[in-house]
XYZ file of C-alpha atoms in Angstrom:
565
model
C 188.910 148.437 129.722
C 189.167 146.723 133.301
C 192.148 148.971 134.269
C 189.598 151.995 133.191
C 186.358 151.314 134.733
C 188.463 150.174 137.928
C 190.522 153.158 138.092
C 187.545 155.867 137.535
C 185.487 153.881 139.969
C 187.909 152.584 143.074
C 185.145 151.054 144.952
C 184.557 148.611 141.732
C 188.000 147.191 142.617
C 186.797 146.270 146.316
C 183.271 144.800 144.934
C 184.810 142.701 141.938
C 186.903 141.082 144.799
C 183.698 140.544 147.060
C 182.354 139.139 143.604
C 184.862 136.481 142.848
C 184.962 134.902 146.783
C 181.319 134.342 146.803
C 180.233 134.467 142.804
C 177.546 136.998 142.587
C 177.000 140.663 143.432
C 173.479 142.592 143.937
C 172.590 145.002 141.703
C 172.000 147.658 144.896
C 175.643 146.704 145.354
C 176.824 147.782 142.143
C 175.126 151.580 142.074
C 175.667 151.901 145.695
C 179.559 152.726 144.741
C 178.742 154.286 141.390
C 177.348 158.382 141.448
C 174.595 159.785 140.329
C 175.053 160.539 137.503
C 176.506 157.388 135.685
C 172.829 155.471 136.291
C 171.857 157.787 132.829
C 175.012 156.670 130.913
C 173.871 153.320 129.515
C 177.983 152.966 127.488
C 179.047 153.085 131.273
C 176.884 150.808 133.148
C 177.467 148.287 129.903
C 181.196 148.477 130.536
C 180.878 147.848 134.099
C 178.449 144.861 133.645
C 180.604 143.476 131.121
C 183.573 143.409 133.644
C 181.698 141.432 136.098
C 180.583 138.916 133.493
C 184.411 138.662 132.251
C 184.950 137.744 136.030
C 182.203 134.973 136.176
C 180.583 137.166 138.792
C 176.751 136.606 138.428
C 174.343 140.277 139.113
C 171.609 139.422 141.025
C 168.522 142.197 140.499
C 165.926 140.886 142.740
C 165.548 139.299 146.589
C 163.663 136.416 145.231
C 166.946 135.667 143.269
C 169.008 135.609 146.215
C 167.012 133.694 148.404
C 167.147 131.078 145.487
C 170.877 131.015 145.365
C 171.102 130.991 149.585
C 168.855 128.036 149.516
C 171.428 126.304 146.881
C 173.761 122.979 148.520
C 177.237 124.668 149.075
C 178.977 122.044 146.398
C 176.271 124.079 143.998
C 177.438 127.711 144.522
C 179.975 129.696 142.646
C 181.985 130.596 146.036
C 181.755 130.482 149.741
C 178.209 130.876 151.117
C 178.922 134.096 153.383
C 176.486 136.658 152.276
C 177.630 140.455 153.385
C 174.826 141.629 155.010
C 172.021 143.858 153.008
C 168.651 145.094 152.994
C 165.823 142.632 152.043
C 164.001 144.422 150.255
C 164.366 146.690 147.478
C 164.859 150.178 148.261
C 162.401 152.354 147.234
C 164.913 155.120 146.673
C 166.663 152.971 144.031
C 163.230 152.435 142.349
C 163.255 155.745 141.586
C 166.340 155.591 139.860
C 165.035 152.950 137.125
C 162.404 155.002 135.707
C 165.133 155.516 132.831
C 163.912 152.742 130.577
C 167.945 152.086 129.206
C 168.734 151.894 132.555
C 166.112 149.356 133.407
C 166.763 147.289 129.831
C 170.569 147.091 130.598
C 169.750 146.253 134.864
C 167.710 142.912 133.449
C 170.350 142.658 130.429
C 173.147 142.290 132.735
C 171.959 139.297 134.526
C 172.175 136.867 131.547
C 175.792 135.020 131.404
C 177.625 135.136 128.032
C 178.381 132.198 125.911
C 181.615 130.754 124.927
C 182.175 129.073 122.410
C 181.318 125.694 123.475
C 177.855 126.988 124.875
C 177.149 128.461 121.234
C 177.443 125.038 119.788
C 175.787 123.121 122.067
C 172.242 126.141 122.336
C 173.344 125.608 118.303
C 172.948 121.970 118.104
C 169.720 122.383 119.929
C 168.051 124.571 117.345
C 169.535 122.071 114.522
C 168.017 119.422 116.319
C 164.784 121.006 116.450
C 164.657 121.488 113.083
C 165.405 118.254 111.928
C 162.610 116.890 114.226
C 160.105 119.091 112.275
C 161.319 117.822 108.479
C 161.835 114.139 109.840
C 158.377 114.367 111.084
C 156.977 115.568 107.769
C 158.976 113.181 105.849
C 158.034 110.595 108.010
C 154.486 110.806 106.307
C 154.431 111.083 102.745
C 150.885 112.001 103.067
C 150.635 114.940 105.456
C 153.769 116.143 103.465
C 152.148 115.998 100.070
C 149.128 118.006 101.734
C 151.326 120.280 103.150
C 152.969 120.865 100.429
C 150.664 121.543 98.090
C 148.828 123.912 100.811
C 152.111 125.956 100.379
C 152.196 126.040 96.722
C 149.040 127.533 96.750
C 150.023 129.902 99.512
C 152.582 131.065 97.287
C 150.775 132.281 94.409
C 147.402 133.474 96.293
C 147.026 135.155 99.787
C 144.172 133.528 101.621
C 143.814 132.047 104.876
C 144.379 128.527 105.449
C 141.075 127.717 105.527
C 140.133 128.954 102.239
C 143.287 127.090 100.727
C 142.436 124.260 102.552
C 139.161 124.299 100.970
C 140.712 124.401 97.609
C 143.772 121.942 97.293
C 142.479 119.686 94.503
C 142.798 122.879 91.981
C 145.642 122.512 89.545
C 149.189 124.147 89.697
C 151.212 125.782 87.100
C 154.132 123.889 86.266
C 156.645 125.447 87.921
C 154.477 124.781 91.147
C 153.864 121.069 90.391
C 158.603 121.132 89.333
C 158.823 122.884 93.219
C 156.165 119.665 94.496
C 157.920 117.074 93.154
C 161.683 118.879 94.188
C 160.341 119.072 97.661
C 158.995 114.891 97.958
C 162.271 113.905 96.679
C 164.343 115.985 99.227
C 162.097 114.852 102.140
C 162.101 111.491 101.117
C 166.312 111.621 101.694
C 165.662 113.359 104.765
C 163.185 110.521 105.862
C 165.795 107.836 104.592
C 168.556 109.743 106.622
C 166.168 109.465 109.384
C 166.015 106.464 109.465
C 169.550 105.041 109.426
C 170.039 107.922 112.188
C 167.919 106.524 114.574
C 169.280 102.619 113.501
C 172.392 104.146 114.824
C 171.464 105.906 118.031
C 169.625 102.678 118.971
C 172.914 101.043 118.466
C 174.837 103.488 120.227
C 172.253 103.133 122.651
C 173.045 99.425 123.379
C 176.661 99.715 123.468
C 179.111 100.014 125.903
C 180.176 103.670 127.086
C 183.653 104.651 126.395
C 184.471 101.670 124.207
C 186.470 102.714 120.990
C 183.181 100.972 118.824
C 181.251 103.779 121.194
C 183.212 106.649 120.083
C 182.533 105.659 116.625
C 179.230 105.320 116.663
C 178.666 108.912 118.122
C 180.816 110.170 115.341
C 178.356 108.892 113.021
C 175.464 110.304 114.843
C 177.094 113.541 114.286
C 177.776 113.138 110.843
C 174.530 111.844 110.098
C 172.790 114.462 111.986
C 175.131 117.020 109.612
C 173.715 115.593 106.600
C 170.182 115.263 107.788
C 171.325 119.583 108.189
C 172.494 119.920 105.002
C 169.291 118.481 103.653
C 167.358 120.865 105.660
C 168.803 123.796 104.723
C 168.461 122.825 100.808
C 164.732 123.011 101.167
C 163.044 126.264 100.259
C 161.787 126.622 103.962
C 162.014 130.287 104.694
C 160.467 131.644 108.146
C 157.627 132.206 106.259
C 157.040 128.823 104.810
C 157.670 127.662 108.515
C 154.853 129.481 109.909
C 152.449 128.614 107.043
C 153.194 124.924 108.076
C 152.285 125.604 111.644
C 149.178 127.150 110.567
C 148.189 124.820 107.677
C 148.376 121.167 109.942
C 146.302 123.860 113.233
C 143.477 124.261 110.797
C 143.544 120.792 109.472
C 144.171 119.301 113.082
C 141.080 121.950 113.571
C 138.896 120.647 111.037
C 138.823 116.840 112.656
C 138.446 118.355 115.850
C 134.634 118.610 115.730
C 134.202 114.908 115.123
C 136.668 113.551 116.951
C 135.960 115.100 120.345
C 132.101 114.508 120.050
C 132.812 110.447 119.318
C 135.323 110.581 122.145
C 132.205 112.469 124.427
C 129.357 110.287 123.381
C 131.325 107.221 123.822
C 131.985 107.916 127.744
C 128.546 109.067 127.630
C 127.486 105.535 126.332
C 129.734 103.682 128.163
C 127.190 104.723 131.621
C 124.093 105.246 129.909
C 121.094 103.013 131.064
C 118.180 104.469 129.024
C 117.954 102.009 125.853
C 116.205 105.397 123.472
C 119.765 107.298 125.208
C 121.682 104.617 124.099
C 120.408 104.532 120.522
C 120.611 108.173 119.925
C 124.441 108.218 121.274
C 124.977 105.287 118.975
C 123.339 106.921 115.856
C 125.376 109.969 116.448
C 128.481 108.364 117.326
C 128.088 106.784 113.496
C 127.614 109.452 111.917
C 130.275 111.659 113.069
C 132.371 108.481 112.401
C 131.212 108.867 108.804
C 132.133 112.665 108.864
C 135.436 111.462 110.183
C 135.863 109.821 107.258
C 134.589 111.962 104.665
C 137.038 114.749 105.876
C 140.162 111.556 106.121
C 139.110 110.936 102.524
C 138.945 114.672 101.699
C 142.967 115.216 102.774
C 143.908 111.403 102.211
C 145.309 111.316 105.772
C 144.169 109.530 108.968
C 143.550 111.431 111.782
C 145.782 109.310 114.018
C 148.358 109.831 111.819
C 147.987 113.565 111.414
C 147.763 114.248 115.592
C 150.586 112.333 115.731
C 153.006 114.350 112.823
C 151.783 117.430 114.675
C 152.580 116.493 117.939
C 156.162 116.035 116.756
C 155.653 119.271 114.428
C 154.840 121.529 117.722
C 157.867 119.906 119.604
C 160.410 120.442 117.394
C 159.073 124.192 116.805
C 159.066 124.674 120.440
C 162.498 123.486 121.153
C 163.782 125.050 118.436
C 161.989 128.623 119.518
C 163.298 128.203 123.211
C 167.023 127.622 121.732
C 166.870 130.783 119.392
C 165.660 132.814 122.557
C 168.682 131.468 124.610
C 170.944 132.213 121.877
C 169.353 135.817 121.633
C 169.200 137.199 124.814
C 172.518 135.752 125.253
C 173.727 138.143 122.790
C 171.854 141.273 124.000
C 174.820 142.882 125.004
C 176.568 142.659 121.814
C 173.454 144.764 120.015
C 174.164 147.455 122.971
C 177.779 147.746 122.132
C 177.423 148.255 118.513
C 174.332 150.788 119.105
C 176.491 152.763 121.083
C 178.633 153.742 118.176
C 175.402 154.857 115.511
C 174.475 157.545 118.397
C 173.352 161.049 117.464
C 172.719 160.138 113.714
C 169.072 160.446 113.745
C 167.509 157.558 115.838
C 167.454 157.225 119.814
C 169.240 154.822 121.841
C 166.715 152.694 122.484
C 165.476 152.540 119.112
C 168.174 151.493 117.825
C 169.002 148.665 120.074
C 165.452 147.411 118.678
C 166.506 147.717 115.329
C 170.114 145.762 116.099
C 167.797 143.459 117.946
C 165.993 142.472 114.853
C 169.182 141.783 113.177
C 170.458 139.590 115.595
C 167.073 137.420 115.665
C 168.179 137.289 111.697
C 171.012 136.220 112.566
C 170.327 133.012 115.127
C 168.253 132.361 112.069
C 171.220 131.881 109.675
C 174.018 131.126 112.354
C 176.061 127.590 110.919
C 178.066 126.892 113.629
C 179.692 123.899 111.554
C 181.651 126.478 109.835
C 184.234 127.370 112.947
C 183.312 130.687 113.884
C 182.012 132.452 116.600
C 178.567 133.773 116.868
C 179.377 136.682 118.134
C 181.870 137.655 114.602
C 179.096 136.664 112.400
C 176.288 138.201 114.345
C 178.000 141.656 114.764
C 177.375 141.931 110.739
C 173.509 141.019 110.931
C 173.540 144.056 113.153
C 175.540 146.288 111.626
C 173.103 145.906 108.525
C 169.569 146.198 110.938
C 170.773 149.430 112.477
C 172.813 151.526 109.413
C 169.373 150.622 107.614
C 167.436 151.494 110.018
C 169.354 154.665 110.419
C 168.566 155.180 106.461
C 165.438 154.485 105.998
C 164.441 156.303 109.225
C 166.674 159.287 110.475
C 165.470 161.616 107.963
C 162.514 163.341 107.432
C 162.988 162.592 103.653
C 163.909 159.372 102.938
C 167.045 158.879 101.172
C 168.138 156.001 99.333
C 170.755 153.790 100.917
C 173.035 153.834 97.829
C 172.576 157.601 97.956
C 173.516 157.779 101.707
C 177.054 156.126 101.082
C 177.792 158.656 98.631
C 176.664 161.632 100.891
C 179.104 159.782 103.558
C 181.852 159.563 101.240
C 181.693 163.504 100.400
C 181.214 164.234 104.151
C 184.671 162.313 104.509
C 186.143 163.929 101.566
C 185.076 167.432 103.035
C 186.939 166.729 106.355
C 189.932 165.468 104.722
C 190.440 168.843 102.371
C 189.731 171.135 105.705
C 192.487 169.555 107.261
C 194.863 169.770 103.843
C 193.893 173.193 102.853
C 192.731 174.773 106.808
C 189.572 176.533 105.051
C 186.140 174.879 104.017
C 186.736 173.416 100.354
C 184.705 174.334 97.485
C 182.532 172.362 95.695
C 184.972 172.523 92.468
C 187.878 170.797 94.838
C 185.519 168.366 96.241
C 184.577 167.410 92.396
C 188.248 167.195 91.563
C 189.227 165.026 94.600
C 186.169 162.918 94.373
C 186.807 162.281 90.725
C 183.086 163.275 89.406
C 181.529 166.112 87.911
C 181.083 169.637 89.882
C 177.451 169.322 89.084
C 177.183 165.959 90.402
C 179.095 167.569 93.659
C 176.356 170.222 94.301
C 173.354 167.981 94.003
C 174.763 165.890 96.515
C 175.041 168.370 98.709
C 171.780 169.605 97.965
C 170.397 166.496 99.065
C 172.090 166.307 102.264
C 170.725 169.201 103.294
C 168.938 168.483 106.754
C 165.519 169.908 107.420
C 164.581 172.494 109.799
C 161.192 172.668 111.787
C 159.720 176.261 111.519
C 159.287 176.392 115.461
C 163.345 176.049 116.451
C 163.945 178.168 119.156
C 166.255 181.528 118.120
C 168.286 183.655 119.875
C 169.577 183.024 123.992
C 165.892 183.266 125.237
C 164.098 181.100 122.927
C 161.534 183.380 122.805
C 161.378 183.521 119.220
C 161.243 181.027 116.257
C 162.342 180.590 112.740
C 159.428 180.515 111.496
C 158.914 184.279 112.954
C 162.074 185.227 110.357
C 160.748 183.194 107.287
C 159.443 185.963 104.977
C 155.876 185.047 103.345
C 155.468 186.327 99.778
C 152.218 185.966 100.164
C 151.361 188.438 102.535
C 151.406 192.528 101.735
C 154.154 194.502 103.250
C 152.988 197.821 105.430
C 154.403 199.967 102.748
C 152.539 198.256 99.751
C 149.348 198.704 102.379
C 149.895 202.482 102.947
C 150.353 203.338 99.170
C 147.208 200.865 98.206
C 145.119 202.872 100.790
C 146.389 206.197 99.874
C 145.620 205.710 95.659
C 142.240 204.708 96.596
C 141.716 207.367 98.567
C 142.707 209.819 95.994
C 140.749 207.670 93.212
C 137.559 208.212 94.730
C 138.439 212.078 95.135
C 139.190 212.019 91.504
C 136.154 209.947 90.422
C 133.833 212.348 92.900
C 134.799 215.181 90.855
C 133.084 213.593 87.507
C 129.220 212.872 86.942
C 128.334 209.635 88.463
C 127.336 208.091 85.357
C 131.172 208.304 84.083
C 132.454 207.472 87.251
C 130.303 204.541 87.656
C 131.343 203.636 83.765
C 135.309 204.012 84.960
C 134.640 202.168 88.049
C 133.384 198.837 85.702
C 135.917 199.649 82.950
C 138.777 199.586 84.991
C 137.661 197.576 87.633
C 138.159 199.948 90.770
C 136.629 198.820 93.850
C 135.642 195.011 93.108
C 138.800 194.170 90.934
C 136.768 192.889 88.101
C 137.011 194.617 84.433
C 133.736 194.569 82.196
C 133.469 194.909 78.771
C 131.604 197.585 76.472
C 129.203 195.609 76.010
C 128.638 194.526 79.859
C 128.644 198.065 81.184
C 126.061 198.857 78.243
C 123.774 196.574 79.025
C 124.108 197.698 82.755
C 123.446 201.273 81.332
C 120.775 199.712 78.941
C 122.787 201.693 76.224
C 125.091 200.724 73.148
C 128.340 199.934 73.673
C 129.294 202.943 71.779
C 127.549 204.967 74.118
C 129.646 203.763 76.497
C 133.050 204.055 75.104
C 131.951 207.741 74.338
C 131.355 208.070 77.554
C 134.469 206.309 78.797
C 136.347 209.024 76.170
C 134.984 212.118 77.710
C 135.663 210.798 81.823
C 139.069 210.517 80.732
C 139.782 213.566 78.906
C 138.385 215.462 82.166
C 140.578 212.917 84.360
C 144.068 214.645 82.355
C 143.190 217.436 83.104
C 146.186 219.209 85.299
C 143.982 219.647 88.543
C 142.898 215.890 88.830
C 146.350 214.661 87.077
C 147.987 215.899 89.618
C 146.632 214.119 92.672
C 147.611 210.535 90.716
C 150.452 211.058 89.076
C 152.490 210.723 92.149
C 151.322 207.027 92.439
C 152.619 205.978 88.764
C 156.312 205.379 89.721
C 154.961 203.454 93.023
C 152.878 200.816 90.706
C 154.421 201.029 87.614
């Protein structure tokens, strides 16, 4: 790939040697050499970012960076402190070429070094660690845990906000709930246990000598024991979800003794300079009391508030170093979403989108990354976003939604199709694709059926575009000029004909038949009409007619029978 990028691009060569004597090239640098036109291919910028990041050449977007990295010691920078001389400030012509927003996303995305693998442990071991503090914090307090706990069992089963739970955690659980409870106590209390030999040992380690061969053992059991503390993590039914229903849960109790707890802590500096003996007395009053609420509410949950600021204090920390470790890891790996996306083009979903959607699989991803296992984060995460985006692609390319198991079939004939074109050098029929596919010829045609791609009515047609499909779309609906013209004409000769009888038989015909309005009436409707008997009427109706056959009127309508007939 080096050889390529190099070789379309000569002036690369001369900047990726610039690069590696001083350790960093500007972005203005970079599309100075490149033309015009590249700046809107996002596979070709990626390729040429990559290359400088294989180099350990860092891209510097922005003047504030480089001041930063001039004001650096010398024994601190990548290479030699010369600085080829530049602009400043940013161009504004070259702000006008990020307006593309994949050019902008990849510009920011190409400042962030990869990992190897050592750095992928060690951003790895951070977000282990982080998790461990927040289950050896819990465990470290059998009662916050048990409240917890039992906040989530509730949670499970019934979708209400903390508070409401809160308010109800003395109700009873089924008995799988109350199995899951007492599951849950006995896994945190080996967490706890493992806690505590853990830190026994660090203290040790703490105390001993550096580099000793008693050190080196000592840190090996750190590491194991900070493995099993893992594995007993990751045995707990503590899904993303659970974890964010913790966080919320020990807010709204932490919220809860808030009230009382800063108002003792006010009224106590207040009494502490207050000289008025009534003051004094009414700060003291309401300092007990609130101390009494304090209570009520400690007896309510069965934990002390000191005890419960200080589980989530370590609660928040180990949630916040684990979140900045996961957002390392990820933007780490941005690149790697980019060079999968590139290969799911022009199936249904823009670029961008669908480095959101890979995106989203690799935040799943530094969720379920084991890096005791051996591999690389890179092999396992390329998977996680594989799935995000040829889901994505699925459940959102098409105007109808297609199943996913349905969508590997429809691939599989697609595949099958090329493969006959190229064996038999003509477009196979659906009986060959059956008998190559090994299913039924029926099964064949529905599938193609359903890969049938819809059409919007206003596509452009012909080499003007000043037409649409919808133009050529034939509407059964409406009446066709000819079907107009021979409608007009029979009524025209109709009321010619119907002119030429009395008009009490041609209004009797005109209700009989329905001519004019559309709608027939019976004998018995016209006679009332007529305030006559319907007999009257069909007498009547007898006599219009036998005029109507007569040859003179007969012949102005018969024309019209083979036209509506």
């Amino acid at each position: 790939m080096a050889l390529i990028v190099e070789e379309k691009y000569v002036e690369l060569a001369r900047l990726l040697g610039l690069g590696r004597e001083r350790g960093y090239v500007l972005v203005d640098e970079i599309l100075e050499v490149l033309p015009e036109e590249v700046a809107t291919l996002p596979e070709e910028l990626d390729e040429i970012f990559l290359r400088f990041s294989e180099n350990d050449i860092e891209i510097i977007d922005s003047p504030e960076k480089l001041a930063a990295l001039e004001e650096e010691p010398a024994s601190e920078r990548p290479g030699p402190v010369e600085v080829v001389p530049g602009p400043s400030a940013v161009d504004p012509a070259m702000l006008e070429k990020t307006n593309d927003p994949v050019r902008m996303y990849l510009r920011e995305m190409g400042t962030v070094k990869l990992l190897d693998r050592n750095g992928e442990v060690s951003i790895a071991k951070r977000i282990e660690s982080g998790e461990a503090d927040v289950f050896c914090a819990l465990a470290s307090s059998p009662r916050v845990l048990e409240l917890f706990l039992r906040a989530n069992e509730i949670a499970r089963r019934d979708r209400r906000m903390a508070r409401d739970i809160l308010a109800g955690l003395n109700s009873e659980m089924d008995e799988r709930g109350q199995t899951r409870l007492a599951e849950a106590i006995r896994v945190f209390g080996r967490i706890h246990k493992l806690d505590q030999e853990w830190n026994l040992i660090k203290e040790r380690l703490r105390k001993c000598k550096r580099g000793t061969r008693r050190a080196e053992e000592l840190a090996a059991e750190v590491d194991q024991m900070s493995g099993d503390i893992s594995v007993q993590v990751r045995s707990t039914d503590f899904t993303t979800a659970t974890r964010n229903r913790l966080v919320r849960f020990l807010n709204e109790v932490e919220r809860q003794f808030s009230i009382p707890v800063q108002t003792i802590r006010k009224d106590e500096r207040k009494l502490k300079t207050e000289r008025n003996a009534e003051r004094r007395t009414y700060y003291e009053e309401r300092i007990k009391r609130y101390r009494d609420e304090l209570k009520v509410i400690e007896d309510r949950f069965g934990v002390p508030y000191e005890e419960l600021k200080r589980v989530v204090g370590e609660v928040r920390q180990g949630e916040q170093e684990t979140d900045s470790a996961k957002q390392q890891l990820i933007v780490a790996n941005l690149r790697l979403v980019v060079s999968i996306a590139k290969k799911y083009t022009n199936r249904g979903l823009q670029f961008l989108d669908l480095i959101q959607e890979g995106n989203i699989g690799l935040m799943k991803a530094v969720d379920k990354f084991e890096y005791r296992r051996g591999y690389k984060f890179s092999t396992y995460a390329t998977w996680w976003i594989r799935q995000a985006i040829t889901r994505a692609i699925a459940d959102q390319a098409r105007t109808i939604r297609i199943p996913v198991h349905m969508i590997e079939t429809i691939n599989k004939l697609t595949r099958t199709q090329r493969q006959l074109v190229q064996e038999l050098g003509r477009e196979a029929t659906a009986e060959e694709v059956a008998q190559k596919m090994e299913i039924p010829v029926a099964k064949v045609r529905k599938i193609m059926k359903i890969a049938q791609e819809p059409i919007s009515l206003e596509t452009p047609i012909g080499e003007e575009e000043d037409s649409h499909l919808g133009d050529f779309v034939e509407d059964h609906s409406a009446v066709s000029p000819i079907d107009a013209v021979i409608a007009a004409s029979l009524k025209s000769q109709a009321d010619q004909v119907l002119r030429s009888l009395t008009p009490r038989e041609a209004e009797v015909l005109r209700r009989r038949f329905g001519i004019g309005d559309g709608t027939e009436h019976t004998l018995e409707e016209v006679g009332k009409a007529f305030n006559v008997t319907r007999e009257r009427i069909r007498q009547i109706e007898s006599k219009a007619l036998r005029k109507l056959r007569h040859p003179n009127r007969a012949r102005l309508l018969k024309p019209y029978l083979d036209m509506i007939g």
